[in-house]
Amino acid sequence: MKCMFIVLNNTDKLDELLSTLADNGINGATILESTGMAHKLLSDDYSTRFLGSLRNVLNNDREKNTTIFMVLSDEQVLLARVAVKKVLKNISKPDTGILFTVPVDFVEGVNNL
């Protein structure tokens, strides 16, 4: 089992991503509104004088991300990765998102694994 995390920068893609995951049999996820550390630091006036050069690199119009996490069987991980790629295309492009998994040794209360 794995816990997959998707940090979605383009929140306009959230509904399409959730629908595509569901189409692939993945129906359980938790969705949180999140903010990246660099964006948070840049919003603090005191910190901006130290991190001002990052302003040119970061998209300051986007303050919030969406973080999705779900516990998946090993087989579902591949299906979820395919769904993410279908919706987001190349996740390696800037301001697209981050995708990673961590091992899960124990889970209780999840019936579809």
Tab-separated table of N, CA, C and O in Angstrom:
chain	number	residue	atom	x	y	z
A	1	MET	N	0.838	-1.187	0.000
A	1	MET	CA	0.000	0.000	0.000
A	1	MET	C	0.877	1.241	0.000
A	1	MET	O	1.972	1.229	0.552
A	2	LYS	N	0.323	2.280	-0.582
A	2	LYS	CA	1.012	3.567	-0.635
A	2	LYS	C	0.010	4.672	-0.321
A	2	LYS	O	-1.190	4.530	-0.568
A	3	CYS	N	0.530	5.775	0.179
A	3	CYS	CA	-0.254	6.994	0.271
A	3	CYS	C	0.272	7.916	-0.822
A	3	CYS	O	1.459	8.246	-0.842
A	4	MET	N	-0.596	8.265	-1.754
A	4	MET	CA	-0.211	9.153	-2.850
A	4	MET	C	-0.645	10.568	-2.514
A	4	MET	O	-1.768	10.806	-2.068
A	5	PHE	N	0.277	11.492	-2.729
A	5	PHE	CA	0.010	12.911	-2.545
A	5	PHE	C	0.115	13.605	-3.895
A	5	PHE	O	1.067	13.382	-4.638
A	6	ILE	N	-0.854	14.440	-4.183
A	6	ILE	CA	-0.828	15.273	-5.380
A	6	ILE	C	-1.006	16.708	-4.906
A	6	ILE	O	-2.032	17.051	-4.317
A	7	VAL	N	0.013	17.524	-5.116
A	7	VAL	CA	-0.102	18.949	-4.834
A	7	VAL	C	-0.412	19.596	-6.172
A	7	VAL	O	0.419	19.633	-7.070
A	8	LEU	N	-1.621	20.076	-6.298
A	8	LEU	CA	-2.127	20.585	-7.564
A	8	LEU	C	-2.043	22.109	-7.571
A	8	LEU	O	-2.773	22.780	-6.837
A	9	ASN	N	-1.146	22.643	-8.377
A	9	ASN	CA	-1.017	24.094	-8.476
A	9	ASN	C	-2.140	24.704	-9.298
A	9	ASN	O	-2.637	25.772	-8.979
A	10	ASN	N	-2.518	24.038	-10.383
A	10	ASN	CA	-3.591	24.520	-11.247
A	10	ASN	C	-4.906	23.958	-10.725
A	10	ASN	O	-5.371	22.917	-11.173
A	11	THR	N	-5.514	24.667	-9.795
A	11	THR	CA	-6.725	24.168	-9.140
A	11	THR	C	-7.922	24.100	-10.089
A	11	THR	O	-8.914	23.458	-9.764
A	12	ASP	N	-7.829	24.740	-11.255
A	12	ASP	CA	-8.895	24.634	-12.253
A	12	ASP	C	-9.026	23.204	-12.768
A	12	ASP	O	-10.061	22.827	-13.323
A	13	LYS	N	-8.000	22.396	-12.600
A	13	LYS	CA	-7.996	21.013	-13.079
A	13	LYS	C	-8.535	20.022	-12.033
A	13	LYS	O	-8.591	18.821	-12.296
A	14	LEU	N	-8.914	20.507	-10.859
A	14	LEU	CA	-9.311	19.610	-9.768
A	14	LEU	C	-10.484	18.716	-10.148
A	14	LEU	O	-10.417	17.501	-9.984
A	15	ASP	N	-11.571	19.285	-10.642
A	15	ASP	CA	-12.752	18.483	-10.961
A	15	ASP	C	-12.449	17.438	-12.032
A	15	ASP	O	-12.876	16.283	-11.925
A	16	GLU	N	-11.709	17.843	-13.067
A	16	GLU	CA	-11.352	16.901	-14.121
A	16	GLU	C	-10.477	15.773	-13.575
A	16	GLU	O	-10.659	14.603	-13.918
A	17	LEU	N	-9.544	16.117	-12.695
A	17	LEU	CA	-8.668	15.108	-12.114
A	17	LEU	C	-9.460	14.130	-11.253
A	17	LEU	O	-9.290	12.915	-11.360
A	18	LEU	N	-10.352	14.639	-10.421
A	18	LEU	CA	-11.156	13.751	-9.569
A	18	LEU	C	-12.051	12.844	-10.406
A	18	LEU	O	-12.190	11.652	-10.104
A	19	SER	N	-12.619	13.374	-11.471
A	19	SER	CA	-13.459	12.556	-12.359
A	19	SER	C	-12.639	11.461	-13.035
A	19	SER	O	-13.088	10.315	-13.152
A	20	THR	N	-11.433	11.809	-13.471
A	20	THR	CA	-10.569	10.835	-14.135
A	20	THR	C	-10.121	9.764	-13.155
A	20	THR	O	-10.065	8.577	-13.499
A	21	LEU	N	-9.811	10.145	-11.928
A	21	LEU	CA	-9.475	9.152	-10.903
A	21	LEU	C	-10.662	8.211	-10.678
A	21	LEU	O	-10.488	6.993	-10.622
A	22	ALA	N	-11.860	8.771	-10.556
A	22	ALA	CA	-13.059	7.953	-10.333
A	22	ALA	C	-13.302	7.013	-11.514
A	22	ALA	O	-13.683	5.853	-11.321
A	23	ASP	N	-13.077	7.503	-12.717
A	23	ASP	CA	-13.219	6.654	-13.912
A	23	ASP	C	-12.268	5.468	-13.874
A	23	ASP	O	-12.514	4.451	-14.512
A	24	ASN	N	-11.174	5.600	-13.141
A	24	ASN	CA	-10.182	4.528	-13.007
A	24	ASN	C	-10.368	3.728	-11.719
A	24	ASN	O	-9.456	3.027	-11.289
A	25	GLY	N	-11.527	3.876	-11.086
A	25	GLY	CA	-11.846	3.071	-9.915
A	25	GLY	C	-11.293	3.590	-8.607
A	25	GLY	O	-11.327	2.890	-7.601
A	26	ILE	N	-10.794	4.803	-8.609
A	26	ILE	CA	-10.253	5.400	-7.382
A	26	ILE	C	-11.273	6.402	-6.874
A	26	ILE	O	-11.460	7.473	-7.454
A	27	ASN	N	-11.954	6.042	-5.790
A	27	ASN	CA	-13.095	6.822	-5.332
A	27	ASN	C	-12.913	7.466	-3.968
A	27	ASN	O	-13.801	8.155	-3.496
A	28	GLY	N	-11.782	7.250	-3.325
A	28	GLY	CA	-11.585	7.808	-2.006
A	28	GLY	C	-10.340	8.666	-1.942
A	28	GLY	O	-9.250	8.207	-2.274
A	29	ALA	N	-10.507	9.916	-1.547
A	29	ALA	CA	-9.374	10.828	-1.406
A	29	ALA	C	-9.762	11.922	-0.424
A	29	ALA	O	-10.943	12.194	-0.221
A	30	THR	N	-8.773	12.524	0.162
A	30	THR	CA	-8.978	13.693	1.007
A	30	THR	C	-8.366	14.884	0.291
A	30	THR	O	-7.263	14.792	-0.247
A	31	ILE	N	-9.087	15.997	0.289
A	31	ILE	CA	-8.674	17.182	-0.450
A	31	ILE	C	-8.531	18.338	0.533
A	31	ILE	O	-9.455	18.638	1.295
A	32	LEU	N	-7.360	18.956	0.501
A	32	LEU	CA	-7.063	20.077	1.397
A	32	LEU	C	-6.613	21.290	0.592
A	32	LEU	O	-5.902	21.148	-0.403
A	33	GLU	N	-7.000	22.459	1.040
A	33	GLU	CA	-6.439	23.682	0.484
A	33	GLU	C	-5.075	23.884	1.129
A	33	GLU	O	-4.925	23.717	2.341
A	34	SER	N	-4.068	24.221	0.332
A	34	SER	CA	-2.715	24.338	0.868
A	34	SER	C	-2.003	25.542	0.265
A	34	SER	O	-2.418	26.089	-0.751
A	35	THR	N	-0.914	25.929	0.913
A	35	THR	CA	-0.087	27.044	0.461
A	35	THR	C	1.365	26.617	0.522
A	35	THR	O	1.792	26.022	1.508
A	36	GLY	N	2.122	26.911	-0.517
A	36	GLY	CA	3.533	26.588	-0.531
A	36	GLY	C	4.335	27.511	0.374
A	36	GLY	O	3.975	28.659	0.602
A	37	MET	N	5.426	26.996	0.890
A	37	MET	CA	6.268	27.741	1.823
A	37	MET	C	6.797	29.036	1.214
A	37	MET	O	6.771	30.092	1.851
A	38	ALA	N	7.298	28.979	-0.007
A	38	ALA	CA	7.857	30.181	-0.628
A	38	ALA	C	6.798	31.256	-0.797
A	38	ALA	O	7.063	32.442	-0.555
A	39	HIS	N	5.591	30.860	-1.195
A	39	HIS	CA	4.517	31.848	-1.340
A	39	HIS	C	4.148	32.460	0.006
A	39	HIS	O	3.878	33.654	0.106
A	40	LYS	N	4.142	31.660	1.038
A	40	LYS	CA	3.821	32.167	2.381
A	40	LYS	C	4.887	33.138	2.849
A	40	LYS	O	4.589	34.210	3.373
A	41	LEU	N	6.158	32.776	2.652
A	41	LEU	CA	7.237	33.671	3.060
A	41	LEU	C	7.200	34.981	2.288
A	41	LEU	O	7.464	36.040	2.843
A	42	LEU	N	6.867	34.905	1.011
A	42	LEU	CA	6.818	36.115	0.197
A	42	LEU	C	5.653	37.017	0.571
A	42	LEU	O	5.688	38.215	0.295
A	43	SER	N	4.628	36.466	1.202
A	43	SER	CA	3.487	37.294	1.592
A	43	SER	C	3.789	38.109	2.847
A	43	SER	O	3.085	39.048	3.169
A	44	ASP	N	4.848	37.785	3.556
A	44	ASP	CA	5.271	38.504	4.754
A	44	ASP	C	6.206	39.639	4.329
A	44	ASP	O	7.277	39.402	3.779
A	45	ASP	N	5.806	40.893	4.577
A	45	ASP	CA	6.588	42.053	4.130
A	45	ASP	C	8.022	42.017	4.635
A	45	ASP	O	8.946	42.398	3.929
A	46	TYR	N	8.224	41.566	5.866
A	46	TYR	CA	9.568	41.523	6.422
A	46	TYR	C	10.452	40.556	5.644
A	46	TYR	O	11.621	40.839	5.378
A	47	SER	N	9.882	39.420	5.271
A	47	SER	CA	10.660	38.395	4.578
A	47	SER	C	10.963	38.764	3.140
A	47	SER	O	11.912	38.260	2.557
A	48	THR	N	10.170	39.634	2.552
A	48	THR	CA	10.341	39.911	1.132
A	48	THR	C	11.681	40.544	0.819
A	48	THR	O	12.208	40.340	-0.265
A	49	ARG	N	12.252	41.288	1.730
A	49	ARG	CA	13.547	41.890	1.417
A	49	ARG	C	14.650	40.830	1.326
A	49	ARG	O	15.643	41.015	0.654
A	50	PHE	N	14.444	39.696	2.013
A	50	PHE	CA	15.414	38.607	1.930
A	50	PHE	C	15.121	37.668	0.761
A	50	PHE	O	16.022	37.047	0.222
A	51	LEU	N	13.864	37.564	0.389
A	51	LEU	CA	13.467	36.622	-0.651
A	51	LEU	C	12.932	37.319	-1.892
A	51	LEU	O	12.315	36.698	-2.742
A	52	GLY	N	13.186	38.583	-2.013
A	52	GLY	CA	12.638	39.362	-3.116
A	52	GLY	C	12.988	38.833	-4.480
A	52	GLY	O	12.202	38.939	-5.423
A	53	SER	N	14.159	38.239	-4.632
A	53	SER	CA	14.556	37.724	-5.936
A	53	SER	C	13.678	36.553	-6.377
A	53	SER	O	13.575	36.273	-7.565
A	54	LEU	N	13.025	35.887	-5.426
A	54	LEU	CA	12.142	34.782	-5.785
A	54	LEU	C	10.847	35.262	-6.431
A	54	LEU	O	10.169	34.496	-7.103
A	55	ARG	N	10.491	36.516	-6.245
A	55	ARG	CA	9.251	37.041	-6.818
A	55	ARG	C	9.191	36.844	-8.327
A	55	ARG	O	8.131	36.596	-8.877
A	56	ASN	N	10.329	36.974	-8.991
A	56	ASN	CA	10.342	36.823	-10.435
A	56	ASN	C	10.139	35.378	-10.868
A	56	ASN	O	9.675	35.120	-11.979
A	57	VAL	N	10.476	34.446	-10.005
A	57	VAL	CA	10.377	33.028	-10.341
A	57	VAL	C	8.983	32.485	-10.051
A	57	VAL	O	8.457	31.657	-10.786
A	58	LEU	N	8.362	32.955	-8.988
A	58	LEU	CA	7.088	32.408	-8.540
A	58	LEU	C	5.912	33.159	-9.127
A	58	LEU	O	5.979	34.352	-9.381
A	59	ASN	N	4.825	32.447	-9.315
A	59	ASN	CA	3.580	33.037	-9.785
A	59	ASN	C	2.839	33.574	-8.560
A	59	ASN	O	2.137	32.836	-7.887
A	60	ASN	N	2.955	34.846	-8.266
A	60	ASN	CA	2.376	35.418	-7.050
A	60	ASN	C	0.865	35.603	-7.138
A	60	ASN	O	0.224	35.892	-6.145
A	61	ASP	N	0.286	35.459	-8.329
A	61	ASP	CA	-1.155	35.568	-8.454
A	61	ASP	C	-1.853	34.360	-7.834
A	61	ASP	O	-2.995	34.436	-7.429
A	62	ARG	N	-1.165	33.238	-7.788
A	62	ARG	CA	-1.736	32.013	-7.250
A	62	ARG	C	-1.261	31.856	-5.815
A	62	ARG	O	-0.110	31.595	-5.552
A	63	GLU	N	-2.188	32.007	-4.885
A	63	GLU	CA	-1.824	31.894	-3.481
A	63	GLU	C	-2.083	30.495	-2.929
A	63	GLU	O	-1.433	30.071	-2.004
A	64	LYS	N	-3.049	29.790	-3.484
A	64	LYS	CA	-3.483	28.515	-2.912
A	64	LYS	C	-3.243	27.372	-3.885
A	64	LYS	O	-3.329	27.529	-5.092
A	65	ASN	N	-2.943	26.235	-3.312
A	65	ASN	CA	-2.851	24.973	-4.036
A	65	ASN	C	-3.937	24.061	-3.480
A	65	ASN	O	-4.562	24.362	-2.468
A	66	THR	N	-4.103	22.933	-4.114
A	66	THR	CA	-4.958	21.889	-3.573
A	66	THR	C	-4.092	20.654	-3.379
A	66	THR	O	-3.372	20.260	-4.291
A	67	THR	N	-4.126	20.083	-2.187
A	67	THR	CA	-3.394	18.854	-1.918
A	67	THR	C	-4.400	17.721	-1.775
A	67	THR	O	-5.341	17.816	-0.996
A	68	ILE	N	-4.192	16.692	-2.565
A	68	ILE	CA	-5.047	15.511	-2.552
A	68	ILE	C	-4.198	14.360	-2.022
A	68	ILE	O	-3.064	14.185	-2.462
A	69	PHE	N	-4.726	13.615	-1.064
A	69	PHE	CA	-4.006	12.404	-0.666
A	69	PHE	C	-4.977	11.247	-0.550
A	69	PHE	O	-6.153	11.426	-0.240
A	70	MET	N	-4.453	10.054	-0.877
A	70	MET	CA	-5.282	8.858	-0.893
A	70	MET	C	-4.427	7.633	-0.627
A	70	MET	O	-3.269	7.588	-1.038
A	71	VAL	N	-4.997	6.678	0.076
A	71	VAL	CA	-4.325	5.411	0.336
A	71	VAL	C	-4.735	4.456	-0.777
A	71	VAL	O	-5.929	4.261	-1.043
A	72	LEU	N	-3.723	3.893	-1.451
A	72	LEU	CA	-3.964	3.074	-2.634
A	72	LEU	C	-3.251	1.736	-2.533
A	72	LEU	O	-2.176	1.641	-1.935
A	73	SER	N	-3.838	0.741	-3.163
A	73	SER	CA	-3.119	-0.516	-3.342
A	73	SER	C	-2.019	-0.265	-4.367
A	73	SER	O	-2.044	0.727	-5.107
A	74	ASP	N	-1.061	-1.167	-4.432
A	74	ASP	CA	0.035	-0.998	-5.392
A	74	ASP	C	-0.485	-0.931	-6.829
A	74	ASP	O	0.044	-0.182	-7.647
A	75	GLU	N	-1.530	-1.686	-7.140
A	75	GLU	CA	-2.104	-1.666	-8.480
A	75	GLU	C	-2.771	-0.323	-8.779
A	75	GLU	O	-2.726	0.182	-9.902
A	76	GLN	N	-3.420	0.270	-7.768
A	76	GLN	CA	-4.094	1.545	-7.964
A	76	GLN	C	-3.115	2.699	-8.175
A	76	GLN	O	-3.458	3.694	-8.799
A	77	VAL	N	-1.898	2.572	-7.657
A	77	VAL	CA	-0.901	3.636	-7.822
A	77	VAL	C	-0.648	3.891	-9.301
A	77	VAL	O	-0.632	5.043	-9.752
A	78	LEU	N	-0.475	2.848	-10.069
A	78	LEU	CA	-0.241	3.005	-11.508
A	78	LEU	C	-1.444	3.661	-12.178
A	78	LEU	O	-1.293	4.566	-12.998
A	79	LEU	N	-2.654	3.228	-11.819
A	79	LEU	CA	-3.862	3.826	-12.393
A	79	LEU	C	-3.956	5.314	-12.065
A	79	LEU	O	-4.315	6.132	-12.911
A	80	ALA	N	-3.616	5.668	-10.837
A	80	ALA	CA	-3.664	7.080	-10.433
A	80	ALA	C	-2.618	7.902	-11.179
A	80	ALA	O	-2.889	9.027	-11.603
A	81	ARG	N	-1.427	7.350	-11.365
A	81	ARG	CA	-0.375	8.061	-12.110
A	81	ARG	C	-0.808	8.306	-13.549
A	81	ARG	O	-0.576	9.389	-14.097
A	82	VAL	N	-1.444	7.330	-14.162
A	82	VAL	CA	-1.943	7.490	-15.528
A	82	VAL	C	-3.013	8.586	-15.568
A	82	VAL	O	-3.031	9.424	-16.476
A	83	ALA	N	-3.905	8.604	-14.582
A	83	ALA	CA	-4.957	9.627	-14.526
A	83	ALA	C	-4.357	11.029	-14.379
A	83	ALA	O	-4.783	11.975	-15.045
A	84	VAL	N	-3.356	11.155	-13.515
A	84	VAL	CA	-2.703	12.453	-13.315
A	84	VAL	C	-2.046	12.914	-14.609
A	84	VAL	O	-2.189	14.071	-15.027
A	85	LYS	N	-1.370	12.017	-15.271
A	85	LYS	CA	-0.698	12.376	-16.530
A	85	LYS	C	-1.715	12.760	-17.599
A	85	LYS	O	-1.489	13.693	-18.374
A	86	LYS	N	-2.840	12.065	-17.646
A	86	LYS	CA	-3.872	12.368	-18.634
A	86	LYS	C	-4.411	13.785	-18.456
A	86	LYS	O	-4.621	14.510	-19.417
A	87	VAL	N	-4.608	14.184	-17.211
A	87	VAL	CA	-5.203	15.498	-16.935
A	87	VAL	C	-4.163	16.610	-16.950
A	87	VAL	O	-4.370	17.663	-17.549
A	88	LEU	N	-3.034	16.394	-16.291
A	88	LEU	CA	-2.045	17.461	-16.131
A	88	LEU	C	-0.963	17.452	-17.205
A	88	LEU	O	-0.152	18.367	-17.249
A	89	LYS	N	-0.940	16.416	-18.017
A	89	LYS	CA	0.085	16.240	-19.061
A	89	LYS	C	1.453	16.089	-18.406
A	89	LYS	O	1.689	15.145	-17.716
A	90	ASN	N	2.325	17.049	-18.551
A	90	ASN	CA	3.681	16.972	-18.017
A	90	ASN	C	3.742	17.669	-16.656
A	90	ASN	O	3.853	18.889	-16.586
A	91	ILE	N	3.675	16.893	-15.593
A	91	ILE	CA	3.656	17.468	-14.238
A	91	ILE	C	4.993	18.114	-13.883
A	91	ILE	O	5.085	18.886	-12.936
A	92	SER	N	6.036	17.853	-14.663
A	92	SER	CA	7.351	18.440	-14.402
A	92	SER	C	7.438	19.912	-14.799
A	92	SER	O	8.380	20.597	-14.405
A	93	LYS	N	6.463	20.397	-15.558
A	93	LYS	CA	6.469	21.808	-15.943
A	93	LYS	C	6.211	22.675	-14.711
A	93	LYS	O	5.458	22.289	-13.812
A	94	PRO	N	6.813	23.861	-14.663
A	94	PRO	CA	6.604	24.756	-13.522
A	94	PRO	C	5.123	25.078	-13.304
A	94	PRO	O	4.350	25.152	-14.255
A	95	ASP	N	4.764	25.257	-12.053
A	95	ASP	CA	3.403	25.625	-11.642
A	95	ASP	C	2.344	24.628	-12.089
A	95	ASP	O	1.213	25.001	-12.367
A	96	THR	N	2.710	23.349	-12.169
A	96	THR	CA	1.744	22.306	-12.514
A	96	THR	C	1.368	21.526	-11.263
A	96	THR	O	0.208	21.459	-10.899
A	97	GLY	N	2.354	20.945	-10.602
A	97	GLY	CA	2.069	20.187	-9.401
A	97	GLY	C	3.212	19.290	-9.014
A	97	GLY	O	4.276	19.298	-9.629
A	98	ILE	N	2.970	18.516	-7.973
A	98	ILE	CA	3.937	17.555	-7.449
A	98	ILE	C	3.167	16.274	-7.162
A	98	ILE	O	2.038	16.309	-6.651
A	99	LEU	N	3.773	15.153	-7.479
A	99	LEU	CA	3.170	13.854	-7.246
A	99	LEU	C	4.204	12.956	-6.577
A	99	LEU	O	5.333	12.856	-7.060
A	100	PHE	N	3.830	12.337	-5.457
A	100	PHE	CA	4.739	11.387	-4.807
A	100	PHE	C	3.944	10.417	-3.951
A	100	PHE	O	2.777	10.661	-3.629
A	101	THR	N	4.585	9.309	-3.614
A	101	THR	CA	3.968	8.324	-2.729
A	101	THR	C	4.891	8.040	-1.554
A	101	THR	O	6.106	8.243	-1.644
A	102	VAL	N	4.287	7.573	-0.487
A	102	VAL	CA	5.037	7.086	0.674
A	102	VAL	C	4.430	5.738	1.073
A	102	VAL	O	3.227	5.516	0.890
A	103	PRO	N	5.257	4.838	1.589
A	103	PRO	CA	4.732	3.525	1.990
A	103	PRO	C	3.752	3.642	3.159
A	103	PRO	O	3.902	4.508	4.025
A	104	VAL	N	2.761	2.782	3.148
A	104	VAL	CA	1.799	2.696	4.243
A	104	VAL	C	1.902	1.289	4.825
A	104	VAL	O	1.678	0.307	4.121
A	105	ASP	N	2.272	1.210	6.077
A	105	ASP	CA	2.424	-0.087	6.725
A	105	ASP	C	1.118	-0.598	7.334
A	105	ASP	O	0.950	-1.798	7.520
A	106	PHE	N	0.231	0.317	7.643
A	106	PHE	CA	-1.001	-0.063	8.322
A	106	PHE	C	-2.096	0.906	7.968
A	106	PHE	O	-1.876	2.107	7.864
A	107	VAL	N	-3.285	0.387	7.746
A	107	VAL	CA	-4.456	1.247	7.519
A	107	VAL	C	-5.689	0.556	8.091
A	107	VAL	O	-5.803	-0.667	8.052
A	108	GLU	N	-6.545	1.348	8.653
A	108	GLU	CA	-7.793	0.834	9.193
A	108	GLU	C	-8.898	1.794	8.771
A	108	GLU	O	-8.695	3.012	8.753
A	109	GLY	N	-10.021	1.266	8.397
A	109	GLY	CA	-11.151	2.102	8.007
A	109	GLY	C	-11.248	2.369	6.523
A	109	GLY	O	-12.072	3.173	6.091
A	110	VAL	N	-10.431	1.713	5.725
A	110	VAL	CA	-10.505	1.838	4.267
A	110	VAL	C	-10.895	0.478	3.733
A	110	VAL	O	-10.192	-0.508	3.960
A	111	ASN	N	-12.010	0.419	3.007
A	111	ASN	CA	-12.551	-0.876	2.605
A	111	ASN	C	-12.211	-1.287	1.189
A	111	ASN	O	-12.409	-2.426	0.815
A	112	ASN	N	-11.703	-0.384	0.359
A	112	ASN	CA	-11.531	-0.714	-1.050
A	112	ASN	C	-10.100	-1.112	-1.414
A	112	ASN	O	-9.709	-1.015	-2.559
A	113	LEU	N	-9.310	-1.582	-0.470
A	113	LEU	CA	-7.926	-1.941	-0.787
A	113	LEU	C	-7.772	-3.418	-0.934
A	113	LEU	O	-8.014	-4.283	-0.338
